[in-house]
Coordinates of C-alpha atoms in Angstrom, one line a residue:
Chain P
M816 CA 103.1 118.3 9.0
L817 CA 105.8 120.3 9.6
F818 CA 103.9 123.3 10.8
S819 CA 101.7 123.5 13.7
E820 CA 97.6 123.6 12.6
D821 CA 97.6 127.6 15.3
I822 CA 100.9 128.5 13.0
K823 CA 98.8 128.5 9.7
A824 CA 95.7 129.8 11.4
A825 CA 97.9 132.7 11.7
V826 CA 98.7 133.4 8.8
E827 CA 95.6 133.0 7.8
S828 CA 94.3 135.2 9.8
L829 CA 96.4 137.7 8.4
L830 CA 96.3 137.0 5.0
F831 CA 92.3 137.1 6.0
I832 CA 92.4 140.8 8.2
S833 CA 95.0 142.2 5.4
P834 CA 93.2 145.6 3.6
E835 CA 96.7 144.9 1.3
P836 CA 99.2 141.9 -0.2
L837 CA 100.9 140.8 2.8
S838 CA 104.8 140.2 1.8
V839 CA 106.2 136.9 3.1
L840 CA 108.1 138.9 4.5
D841 CA 105.6 141.2 6.1
I842 CA 104.2 137.8 7.6
S843 CA 107.4 136.1 8.9
K844 CA 107.9 139.7 11.4
L845 CA 104.1 139.7 12.0
V846 CA 104.6 135.3 12.9
N847 CA 107.4 135.4 14.1
I848 CA 108.8 132.1 11.8
E849 CA 111.0 132.1 9.3
P850 CA 110.4 132.8 5.5
K851 CA 110.7 129.6 3.8
D852 CA 108.3 128.3 6.6
V853 CA 105.8 131.2 5.7
E854 CA 106.4 130.6 2.3
Q855 CA 105.3 126.3 2.9
I856 CA 102.2 127.5 4.7
I857 CA 101.6 129.7 1.4
L858 CA 101.8 126.7 -0.8
E859 CA 99.4 124.8 1.9
I860 CA 97.0 128.1 1.9
Q861 CA 96.9 128.1 -1.7
E862 CA 96.6 124.3 -2.4
E863 CA 93.3 124.3 -0.4
Y864 CA 91.9 126.9 -1.8
K865 CA 92.4 125.6 -4.7
K866 CA 89.0 123.6 -4.0
A867 CA 85.7 124.3 -6.4
T868 CA 83.4 124.2 -2.9
H869 CA 85.4 127.7 -2.1
G870 CA 85.0 131.0 -3.7
F871 CA 88.3 132.4 -3.1
H872 CA 91.4 131.8 -3.8
L873 CA 95.0 133.7 -2.6
I874 CA 96.4 135.4 -5.0
E875 CA 99.6 136.9 -5.5
L876 CA 99.7 140.9 -6.5
A877 CA 101.7 143.6 -5.2
G878 CA 104.8 141.7 -4.0
G879 CA 102.3 140.3 -1.4
Y880 CA 100.0 137.4 -1.0
I881 CA 95.8 138.6 -0.4
F882 CA 93.1 136.5 -1.0
A883 CA 90.5 137.6 -4.4
T884 CA 87.2 136.2 -5.7
K885 CA 87.6 133.9 -7.7
E886 CA 86.7 135.3 -11.4
K887 CA 84.1 133.0 -12.0
Y888 CA 81.7 133.6 -9.2
E889 CA 81.8 137.5 -10.5
P890 CA 78.5 137.2 -11.5
F891 CA 77.0 136.3 -7.9
V892 CA 79.9 139.5 -5.7
E893 CA 79.0 141.6 -8.8
K894 CA 74.7 141.5 -8.0
L895 CA 75.9 142.1 -5.1
L896 CA 78.1 145.0 -4.3
K897 CA 76.9 146.9 -7.5
P898 CA 80.2 148.1 -8.2
Q899 CA 80.6 151.2 -10.5
L900 CA 83.1 148.9 -13.5
S901 CA 84.5 151.9 -14.7
T902 CA 87.2 151.2 -17.2
L903 CA 90.5 153.6 -18.0
S904 CA 90.1 155.1 -21.1
H905 CA 91.8 154.5 -24.0
A906 CA 94.2 158.0 -23.5
A907 CA 94.9 156.5 -19.4
L908 CA 96.1 153.4 -20.9
E909 CA 98.7 154.0 -23.0
T910 CA 100.0 156.9 -21.2
L911 CA 99.9 154.7 -17.6
A912 CA 102.1 152.8 -20.2
I913 CA 104.5 154.5 -21.4
I914 CA 104.7 155.3 -17.2
A915 CA 105.8 151.5 -16.9
Y916 CA 108.2 151.3 -19.6
K917 CA 109.8 153.9 -19.6
Q918 CA 109.6 155.1 -15.5
P919 CA 111.1 157.5 -14.1
V920 CA 109.4 159.6 -16.6
T921 CA 108.8 163.4 -16.6
R922 CA 105.8 165.0 -18.9
S923 CA 107.4 166.3 -21.0
E924 CA 108.8 162.5 -22.6
I925 CA 105.6 161.3 -22.2
E926 CA 103.7 164.2 -24.7
A927 CA 106.9 163.1 -26.9
I928 CA 106.1 160.1 -27.5
R929 CA 102.9 160.3 -27.1
G930 CA 102.5 163.7 -29.2
V931 CA 99.5 165.4 -27.3
K932 CA 99.6 166.7 -24.0
V933 CA 99.3 164.5 -21.1
D934 CA 98.9 167.2 -18.1
K935 CA 95.9 166.3 -17.1
I936 CA 95.6 162.5 -17.5
L937 CA 98.8 162.9 -14.7
T938 CA 96.6 164.7 -12.7
T939 CA 94.8 161.3 -12.6
L940 CA 96.3 159.0 -13.2
V941 CA 98.2 160.3 -9.6
E942 CA 94.3 161.0 -8.2
K943 CA 93.4 157.2 -8.3
N944 CA 97.2 156.1 -7.4
L945 CA 98.2 154.5 -10.2
I946 CA 100.8 157.0 -10.3
E947 CA 103.0 158.9 -8.1
E948 CA 105.6 161.7 -8.2
V949 CA 108.8 160.2 -7.6
G950 CA 112.0 162.7 -7.4
R951 CA 112.6 165.6 -10.2
K952 CA 115.1 165.9 -12.8
E953 CA 118.2 167.3 -12.7
G954 CA 118.8 169.8 -15.3
P955 CA 116.7 173.2 -15.8
G956 CA 113.2 173.6 -14.7
R957 CA 114.2 170.6 -12.7
P958 CA 110.7 168.4 -13.6
I959 CA 108.8 166.0 -12.3
I960 CA 109.3 162.2 -12.6
Y961 CA 107.2 159.9 -12.8
G962 CA 106.6 156.7 -11.7
T963 CA 103.6 153.2 -11.3
T964 CA 102.9 152.8 -7.6
K965 CA 101.6 149.4 -5.7
D966 CA 98.7 150.5 -6.8
F967 CA 99.1 149.7 -10.0
L968 CA 99.8 146.0 -10.0
K969 CA 97.2 145.6 -7.6
Y970 CA 94.9 147.8 -10.5
F971 CA 96.2 145.9 -13.4
G972 CA 96.7 142.1 -11.2
L973 CA 100.3 142.1 -11.2
K974 CA 102.5 140.4 -9.3
E975 CA 105.5 142.9 -9.9
L976 CA 107.0 145.0 -12.7
S977 CA 108.6 142.0 -15.0
Q978 CA 105.4 140.9 -15.6
L979 CA 104.4 142.8 -17.7
P980 CA 105.6 141.9 -21.7
E981 CA 108.9 142.5 -22.5
Y982 CA 110.3 146.2 -24.2
H983 CA 111.5 143.6 -27.6
K984 CA 108.3 141.3 -27.2
L985 CA 106.2 144.1 -27.9
I986 CA 108.7 145.2 -31.0
E987 CA 108.3 141.7 -32.9
K988 CA 104.7 141.9 -32.7
T989 CA 104.5 145.0 -33.8
A990 CA 106.8 143.3 -36.6
Q991 CA 104.9 140.9 -37.1
D992 CA 102.2 143.0 -37.9
E993 CA 104.1 145.2 -40.5
D994 CA 104.0 141.1 -42.6
Chain E
M1144 CA 89.4 160.0 -53.3
L1145 CA 88.9 159.8 -49.1
N1146 CA 86.3 162.2 -48.8
N1147 CA 83.0 160.1 -49.1
N1148 CA 84.3 158.7 -45.5
K1149 CA 85.5 160.8 -44.1
Y1150 CA 83.8 161.6 -41.8
E1151 CA 83.0 158.4 -40.9
I1152 CA 86.1 158.2 -38.6
K1153 CA 86.7 161.4 -36.5
L1154 CA 88.9 163.4 -36.0
E1155 CA 87.8 163.2 -31.7
N1156 CA 88.6 158.7 -32.3
F1157 CA 92.3 159.3 -32.0
Q1158 CA 94.0 159.7 -29.4
G1159 CA 96.4 162.3 -31.1
P1160 CA 98.0 162.7 -35.0
L1161 CA 100.5 159.8 -34.0
D1162 CA 97.3 157.1 -33.6
L1163 CA 96.5 159.1 -36.8
L1164 CA 98.6 158.2 -38.9
L1165 CA 99.4 154.5 -37.9
H1166 CA 95.7 154.6 -38.6
L1167 CA 96.1 155.1 -42.1
I1168 CA 98.9 153.6 -42.5
E1169 CA 97.3 150.2 -41.4
K1170 CA 93.9 150.9 -43.0
N1171 CA 96.0 151.6 -46.2
Q1172 CA 98.0 148.8 -45.9
I1173 CA 101.2 150.6 -46.4
N1174 CA 104.6 149.3 -45.8
I1175 CA 105.9 151.2 -42.2
Y1176 CA 109.5 151.4 -43.1
D1177 CA 109.0 153.1 -46.6
I1178 CA 105.6 155.2 -46.0
P1179 CA 104.5 156.9 -48.8
I1180 CA 104.5 160.3 -47.8
A1181 CA 102.2 162.4 -50.5
K1182 CA 99.7 160.4 -50.3
I1183 CA 99.5 160.0 -46.5
T1184 CA 100.0 163.4 -46.6
D1185 CA 96.4 164.2 -48.3
Q1186 CA 94.5 161.4 -46.4
Y1187 CA 96.0 163.4 -43.0
L1188 CA 95.4 167.0 -44.4
S1189 CA 91.5 165.4 -45.1
Y1190 CA 90.9 164.1 -41.7
I1191 CA 92.4 167.6 -39.9
E1192 CA 90.0 169.4 -42.4
S1193 CA 87.6 168.6 -39.2
I1194 CA 88.7 169.5 -36.8
D1195 CA 86.2 171.5 -34.6
Y1196 CA 88.2 175.3 -34.4
L1197 CA 86.7 176.1 -31.2
D1198 CA 88.4 173.0 -29.7
L1199 CA 92.2 175.1 -31.2
D1200 CA 94.2 173.2 -27.7
W1201 CA 93.7 170.3 -28.6
A1202 CA 93.5 169.6 -32.8
S1203 CA 97.0 172.1 -32.2
E1204 CA 98.7 168.4 -32.1
F1205 CA 96.8 167.3 -35.0
L1206 CA 97.9 170.7 -37.1
V1207 CA 101.8 170.4 -35.8
M1208 CA 102.1 167.3 -37.4
A1209 CA 99.9 167.6 -40.6
A1210 CA 102.8 170.5 -40.5
T1211 CA 106.0 167.6 -39.9
L1212 CA 104.4 166.4 -42.7
L1213 CA 104.2 168.5 -44.9
A1214 CA 108.3 169.4 -44.2
I1215 CA 109.0 165.8 -44.8
K1216 CA 106.6 166.0 -48.7
A1217 CA 109.3 169.3 -49.4
R1218 CA 112.3 167.6 -48.4
M1219 CA 111.4 164.8 -50.8
L1220 CA 110.0 166.5 -53.8
L1221 CA 113.3 167.9 -53.7
P1222 CA 115.7 166.9 -56.2
K1223 CA 118.9 165.9 -55.1
P1224 CA 122.1 166.7 -56.1
P1225 CA 123.3 163.5 -58.9
Q1226 CA 126.6 163.4 -57.2
I1227 CA 124.9 162.2 -53.6
V1228 CA 123.4 159.3 -54.7
E1229 CA 126.0 156.8 -54.1
E1230 CA 125.9 158.6 -50.0
E1231 CA 123.0 157.8 -49.1
E1232 CA 121.3 161.0 -47.7
N1233 CA 119.1 160.3 -44.4
D1234 CA 115.5 159.6 -45.7
P1235 CA 112.9 162.9 -44.0
R1236 CA 111.2 160.2 -43.9
E1237 CA 113.4 158.0 -40.9
E1238 CA 112.5 159.8 -37.8
L1239 CA 108.7 160.2 -37.5
V1240 CA 108.8 156.6 -38.7
V1241 CA 110.3 156.0 -35.8
R1242 CA 108.6 158.0 -33.5
L1243 CA 105.5 155.6 -35.1
L1244 CA 106.9 152.8 -34.2
E1245 CA 107.6 153.6 -30.1
Y1246 CA 104.5 155.0 -30.1
K1247 CA 102.8 151.9 -31.5
H1248 CA 104.6 149.4 -29.0
F1249 CA 102.7 152.2 -26.4
K1250 CA 99.7 151.4 -27.5
E1251 CA 100.1 147.8 -27.9
A1252 CA 101.3 148.0 -24.4
A1253 CA 98.3 149.5 -23.2
L1254 CA 96.5 147.0 -24.9
F1255 CA 98.0 144.6 -22.7
L1256 CA 97.0 146.7 -19.5
Q1257 CA 93.4 147.1 -20.8
E1258 CA 93.1 142.7 -20.8
K1259 CA 94.7 143.2 -17.2
E1260 CA 92.4 145.1 -16.9
R1261 CA 89.2 143.8 -17.5
E1262 CA 90.2 139.9 -15.7
M1263 CA 91.2 142.4 -12.7
L1264 CA 87.8 144.2 -13.1
K1265 CA 86.3 140.5 -12.3
V1266 CA 88.6 139.7 -9.5
F1267 CA 86.9 141.5 -5.7
L1268 CA 89.1 142.6 -3.3
R1269 CA 87.8 142.7 0.4
K1270 CA 87.3 146.2 1.1
L1271 CA 87.9 146.9 5.6
D1272 CA 86.6 149.9 7.2
E1273 CA 90.0 150.8 9.5
G1274 CA 88.7 152.8 11.4
E1275 CA 86.5 150.3 12.3
F1276 CA 89.8 148.6 14.0
L1277 CA 91.0 152.1 14.9
K1278 CA 87.6 151.4 17.8
R1279 CA 88.6 149.0 18.7
F1280 CA 92.1 148.7 19.3
A1281 CA 92.9 151.9 21.8
P1282 CA 94.5 154.5 20.4
Q1283 CA 98.6 155.7 21.3
N1284 CA 98.9 157.9 22.3
P1285 CA 101.5 160.0 19.6
V1286 CA 103.6 162.0 21.2
E1287 CA 104.3 158.9 23.5
N1288 CA 108.5 159.5 23.3
L1289 CA 107.8 163.5 23.9
T1290 CA 107.7 166.1 26.7
V1291 CA 106.6 169.4 26.9
N1292 CA 110.3 170.5 27.2
D1293 CA 110.7 168.8 23.6
L1294 CA 107.9 171.3 22.5
F1295 CA 109.4 174.1 24.5
K1296 CA 112.5 173.9 22.9
A1297 CA 111.2 173.5 19.4
F1298 CA 109.7 176.8 19.9
K1299 CA 113.1 178.5 21.6
V1300 CA 114.3 177.6 18.7
I1301 CA 112.1 179.3 15.8
L1302 CA 112.3 182.6 17.8
E1303 CA 116.0 182.3 17.6
K1304 CA 116.0 181.9 14.6
K1305 CA 113.0 184.3 13.9
E1306 CA 115.5 186.6 15.7
E1307 CA 117.7 187.1 13.0
P1308 CA 115.6 186.6 9.9
E1309 CA 116.9 185.5 6.3
P1310 CA 117.2 187.9 4.0
T1311 CA 113.6 188.3 1.6
Y1312 CA 113.3 189.5 -0.8
Q1313 CA 110.1 191.6 -2.5
I1314 CA 109.4 190.2 -6.2
S1315 CA 106.1 192.2 -6.6
R1316 CA 103.5 191.0 -9.6
E1317 CA 102.7 194.0 -12.6
E1318 CA 99.4 194.4 -12.6
I1319 CA 99.4 194.7 -16.0
S1320 CA 96.1 194.8 -18.7
I1321 CA 95.4 193.8 -21.8
Q1322 CA 92.9 197.0 -22.8
E1323 CA 96.0 199.0 -20.9
C1324 CA 98.2 197.5 -23.9
M1325 CA 95.9 197.8 -26.3
A1326 CA 95.8 202.2 -26.1
D1327 CA 99.2 201.5 -25.5
I1328 CA 99.4 200.1 -29.4
M1329 CA 97.0 202.5 -30.5
N1330 CA 99.2 205.3 -28.9
K1331 CA 102.3 204.7 -29.7
L1332 CA 100.7 204.0 -33.5
T1333 CA 98.9 207.5 -33.2
L1334 CA 102.7 208.5 -33.2
N1335 CA 104.4 207.0 -35.6
R1336 CA 101.9 205.3 -37.8
K1337 CA 104.4 202.7 -38.5
I1338 CA 106.2 201.2 -35.8
T1339 CA 108.5 197.5 -35.2
F1340 CA 107.5 194.8 -33.3
N1341 CA 109.8 195.4 -31.3
D1342 CA 109.4 198.4 -30.4
L1343 CA 106.7 197.9 -28.5
F1344 CA 108.7 195.9 -25.8
I1345 CA 110.7 198.8 -24.3
D1346 CA 114.1 197.8 -22.7
N1347 CA 113.9 195.3 -19.8
A1348 CA 110.4 194.3 -20.2
S1349 CA 108.7 191.8 -17.8
R1350 CA 108.3 188.2 -18.9
L1351 CA 104.3 189.1 -18.4
R1352 CA 104.4 192.1 -20.4
I1353 CA 105.3 190.7 -23.4
I1354 CA 103.1 188.1 -23.0
V1355 CA 100.1 190.6 -22.5
T1356 CA 101.3 193.3 -25.3
F1357 CA 101.4 190.4 -27.6
L1358 CA 97.9 189.3 -27.0
A1359 CA 96.8 192.9 -26.8
L1360 CA 98.2 192.6 -30.5
L1361 CA 96.6 189.8 -31.5
E1362 CA 93.1 191.5 -30.1
L1363 CA 94.2 194.4 -32.3
I1364 CA 94.2 192.5 -35.7
R1365 CA 91.6 190.8 -35.3
L1366 CA 89.4 193.5 -34.6
K1367 CA 91.0 195.3 -37.4
K1368 CA 92.1 198.4 -36.3
V1369 CA 95.9 197.2 -37.0
G1370 CA 97.7 195.4 -39.0
F1371 CA 101.2 194.1 -39.8
F1372 CA 103.0 192.5 -42.2
Q1373 CA 105.8 191.0 -42.4
K1374 CA 108.8 191.3 -45.7
D1375 CA 111.0 188.2 -45.3
A1376 CA 110.7 185.2 -42.8
F1377 CA 113.2 186.7 -39.4
G1378 CA 112.7 190.2 -40.8
K1379 CA 110.7 192.2 -39.2
I1380 CA 107.0 192.7 -38.8
I1381 CA 106.0 196.7 -39.2
I1382 CA 102.8 197.1 -37.4
F1383 CA 100.7 199.8 -39.5
L1384 CA 98.0 201.4 -38.1
R1385 CA 94.5 200.6 -40.6
D1386 CA 93.0 204.1 -42.0
E1387 CA 89.6 203.2 -41.7
C1388 CA 91.0 204.2 -37.9
L1389 CA 92.5 207.0 -39.0
Chain D
M1050 CA 76.2 115.9 -1.4
L1051 CA 73.1 117.7 -2.0
F1052 CA 74.7 120.6 -3.0
S1053 CA 76.8 120.8 -6.3
E1054 CA 80.2 122.5 -5.1
D1055 CA 79.6 125.4 -7.4
I1056 CA 77.1 126.5 -5.6
K1057 CA 78.5 125.8 -2.0
A1058 CA 81.4 127.9 -3.1
A1059 CA 79.0 131.1 -4.7
V1060 CA 77.8 131.2 -1.8
E1061 CA 81.4 131.5 -0.4
S1062 CA 82.7 133.8 -2.2
L1063 CA 79.4 135.7 -1.1
L1064 CA 79.6 135.8 2.5
F1065 CA 83.4 136.5 2.3
I1066 CA 83.6 139.7 -0.4
S1067 CA 80.4 141.4 1.0
P1068 CA 81.2 143.8 3.8
E1069 CA 78.0 143.9 6.3
P1070 CA 76.1 140.1 7.4
L1071 CA 74.3 138.4 4.8
S1072 CA 71.3 136.9 6.0
V1073 CA 70.0 133.7 4.3
L1074 CA 67.2 135.5 2.7
D1075 CA 70.3 138.0 0.6
I1076 CA 72.1 134.7 -0.1
S1077 CA 69.0 132.6 -1.6
K1078 CA 68.1 135.9 -3.7
L1079 CA 71.7 136.5 -4.9
V1080 CA 72.2 133.0 -5.3
N1081 CA 68.7 132.3 -6.4
I1082 CA 68.8 128.5 -4.8
E1083 CA 66.0 127.9 -2.0
P1084 CA 66.9 129.5 1.5
K1085 CA 66.5 126.2 3.8
D1086 CA 69.2 125.1 1.2
V1087 CA 71.5 128.1 1.7
E1088 CA 70.6 126.8 5.3
Q1089 CA 72.4 123.7 4.7
I1090 CA 75.3 125.2 2.6
I1091 CA 76.8 128.0 5.7
L1092 CA 75.8 124.8 7.9
E1093 CA 78.3 123.1 5.9
I1094 CA 81.2 126.2 5.3
Q1095 CA 80.3 127.0 9.3
E1096 CA 81.7 123.4 9.7
E1097 CA 84.8 123.9 7.8
Y1098 CA 86.2 126.9 8.4
K1099 CA 85.9 125.3 12.3
K1100 CA 88.9 123.4 11.2
A1101 CA 92.3 124.2 13.6
T1102 CA 94.1 125.4 10.6
H1103 CA 91.5 127.7 9.1
G1104 CA 93.0 131.2 11.3
F1105 CA 88.9 133.2 10.7
H1106 CA 85.6 131.1 10.6
L1107 CA 81.6 131.7 9.8
I1108 CA 80.3 133.6 12.5
E1109 CA 75.6 134.1 12.8
L1110 CA 76.1 138.6 13.4
A1111 CA 73.3 141.2 13.6
G1112 CA 71.1 137.8 11.8
G1113 CA 73.1 137.4 9.2
Y1114 CA 76.6 135.7 8.1
I1115 CA 80.0 136.9 8.5
F1116 CA 83.5 135.8 8.6
A1117 CA 85.4 137.1 10.7
T1118 CA 89.4 136.3 11.9
K1119 CA 88.8 133.9 15.6
E1120 CA 89.4 135.3 18.4
K1121 CA 92.6 132.7 18.9
Y1122 CA 94.5 135.2 16.7
E1123 CA 93.4 138.4 17.7
P1124 CA 97.5 139.1 18.8
F1125 CA 98.3 139.0 15.4
V1126 CA 95.8 140.9 14.3
E1127 CA 95.7 143.5 17.1
K1128 CA 99.5 143.8 15.8
L1129 CA 99.4 143.7 11.7
L1130 CA 96.4 146.9 12.2
K1131 CA 96.9 148.7 15.3
P1132 CA 98.5 152.3 13.6
Q1133 CA 102.5 152.2 14.2
L1134 CA 103.8 153.9 17.2
S1135 CA 105.0 156.3 15.2
T1136 CA 107.7 159.7 16.3
L1137 CA 106.5 163.1 15.2
S1138 CA 108.4 164.4 12.7
H1139 CA 110.8 167.7 14.3
A1140 CA 108.8 169.7 11.4
A1141 CA 105.7 168.2 12.8
L1142 CA 107.2 168.8 16.1
E1143 CA 108.2 172.2 15.8
T1144 CA 104.7 173.2 13.8
L1145 CA 102.9 171.8 17.1
A1146 CA 105.1 174.2 19.1
I1147 CA 104.2 177.0 17.5
I1148 CA 99.8 176.3 17.5
A1149 CA 100.6 175.7 21.2
Y1150 CA 102.2 178.9 22.2
K1151 CA 100.6 181.3 19.7
Q1152 CA 97.0 179.7 19.6
P1153 CA 94.3 180.1 17.8
V1154 CA 96.8 180.8 14.4
T1155 CA 96.0 180.7 11.0
R1156 CA 98.3 178.4 8.7
S1157 CA 99.6 181.1 6.9
E1158 CA 100.9 182.4 9.9
I1159 CA 102.5 179.8 11.0
E1160 CA 104.1 179.0 7.0
A1161 CA 105.5 183.0 8.0
I1162 CA 107.1 181.6 10.4
R1163 CA 108.8 178.7 9.7
G1164 CA 109.5 179.7 6.2
V1165 CA 107.4 176.7 4.6
K1166 CA 104.8 175.2 3.3
V1167 CA 103.1 173.1 6.5
D1168 CA 99.8 171.8 5.2
K1169 CA 100.3 168.1 5.2
I1170 CA 101.5 168.5 9.1
L1171 CA 98.5 170.9 9.8
T1172 CA 96.5 167.2 7.9
T1173 CA 98.7 164.6 9.7
L1174 CA 98.8 166.9 13.7
V1175 CA 94.4 167.4 12.6
E1176 CA 94.1 163.5 12.2
K1177 CA 96.6 162.5 15.2
N1178 CA 94.3 164.7 17.4
L1179 CA 96.8 167.3 18.9
I1180 CA 95.3 170.1 17.1
E1181 CA 92.3 171.8 15.9
E1182 CA 90.1 174.3 13.9
V1183 CA 88.8 176.1 16.1
G1184 CA 87.2 178.1 14.0
R1185 CA 87.4 180.8 11.5
K1186 CA 89.3 184.4 11.0
E1187 CA 87.4 187.1 9.6
G1188 CA 89.3 188.7 6.7
P1189 CA 89.9 188.0 3.3
G1190 CA 89.4 184.4 2.3
R1191 CA 88.2 183.8 6.2
P1192 CA 91.6 181.8 6.7
I1193 CA 90.7 178.4 9.0
I1194 CA 92.3 179.6 12.5
Y1195 CA 93.7 175.9 14.3
G1196 CA 94.6 175.3 18.6
T1197 CA 95.7 172.4 20.3
T1198 CA 93.8 170.0 21.5
K1199 CA 92.3 168.3 25.0
D1200 CA 93.9 165.2 23.8
F1201 CA 97.5 167.1 22.9
L1202 CA 97.0 168.3 27.5
K1203 CA 96.6 164.6 28.1
Y1204 CA 99.0 163.2 25.5
F1205 CA 101.7 165.5 27.7
G1206 CA 100.7 166.0 31.1
L1207 CA 99.3 169.1 30.9
K1208 CA 96.3 170.3 32.6
E1209 CA 96.6 173.8 31.0
L1210 CA 98.0 175.4 28.5
S1211 CA 99.7 177.5 31.2
Q1212 CA 101.9 174.7 32.5
L1213 CA 103.4 175.2 29.1
P1214 CA 107.4 175.6 30.0
E1215 CA 107.6 179.5 30.3
Y1216 CA 104.3 180.5 28.6
H1217 CA 103.7 183.6 29.9
K1218 CA 107.4 184.9 28.8
L1219 CA 107.4 183.3 25.4
I1220 CA 103.7 185.2 24.5
E1221 CA 104.3 188.9 26.5
K1222 CA 107.6 187.9 23.6
T1223 CA 105.9 186.5 20.5
A1224 CA 103.3 189.7 21.4
Q1225 CA 106.2 192.1 21.1
D1226 CA 107.8 190.5 18.0
E1227 CA 104.2 191.5 16.2
D1228 CA 105.1 194.8 17.8

């Protein structure tokens, strides 16, 4: 093996204990090894936890890596944690979709697309930390502009925003629906 | 007519007027680029009839769309002068189609997010008790790099700033009640039985006063104490005292 | 092997996600297998994570089992989780200075002096345990009044507040300003 067992175990301990996904760069700084070596170790760890005897694995999420339970064992975990499975309303999902694709975007731009007021939904989404104010737009009233957060990526299990279906693909899909 | 199944799907089930329109388009299997506006408008309006007027704030958005549809319908009914036919005239529906398509894309994107949400609900990340770690690792001095002198200097700077206070402007907020404005309007009307809407406002009336006066007027109209009429579309609005109040 | 890989993985997923140690009985109920089978699985998992390539292991704690990072990797974990040494911002320092010299003082009194909102800064200073709520002022809204903490004295190496530079002079001066 290229890497000492210890360094690999150190990386694993960090991934195990970190409450947030750790990026290659984070790990590289913490363990003081080259990023490409971190990448190699991550691949090895991912390979290891793919084995059927493991109940969790290392997933890529929101620009980093984090251990998560395998979907398959959800019924057991649910029994243990009894999580509140509250899902987002359709209105919230539509609003999030618009922000995700059009960010940075103002409230009135979102309202123009949805055709309804979104002020309350925006407050809820900010509270849930799925979106955040990213600044103010130049111009009359200097309206707040919104963008999605890292928690947005985590909530939807996305590695990065580019994992959203491309905008033109959505168009193709809707165009097909017309036929 | 749609009346039979009008209440099967309630207006509240739609995310907004565009959502309702898309539903009607899908239901009627209509080509979105060639919407039979008269038919869709009729169907849309029959949904609107079910609006609970207690929630006008929410319903107003549906009403705005109803007005838009009626406007498009009207424009399409207007006879076109024959000489323009060669030059393709703008389709009055075009803007609506663009809006509908854009909205539809985001509805698709919302479905994608919903799918991802469902997947993630089956995946669990460890939640760590950060407070526990803070206890374990000795707290650090949050002002390690600062001395009392830094603190002293910071305070002195503030005191100096305070000695040359920036000019401040007191903006007093008018306290205006609807009752007060209603009384004002009634006073004006007892002096002159008819006044124009503009007469209600003294010059330089504040925004707040204009709004409250307007609300007061609405209230008086509701109480049937005053009436109003307008001769033509942007003409003067005449307000008059109703006879029973004389 | 006696146990299907899946059952073992299910047990592992529970041990991974549980915030508290899980007892043999807990697991037995959750996965619906015999306690002695749980014991066997736990032994196997413990054996697996003893390997040097793993950064964490399954330890027995408070009548149950829980995954924990190996002691050896404590320095890395500490580096990751220990709150970063953060210098106070200039705004925070100014606010702290006002509180130190003018205490007990309310938020709006501080804002009147600094000319800007200080609610977030106050939260930060409370979190850092430099200031604390010392009571409420009589009067409309009964606003919270703030003062510096014992830790504040400790961090700045002071025995008492009067040791602040020119404390008495400045106190007199600000008292005059009030008139």
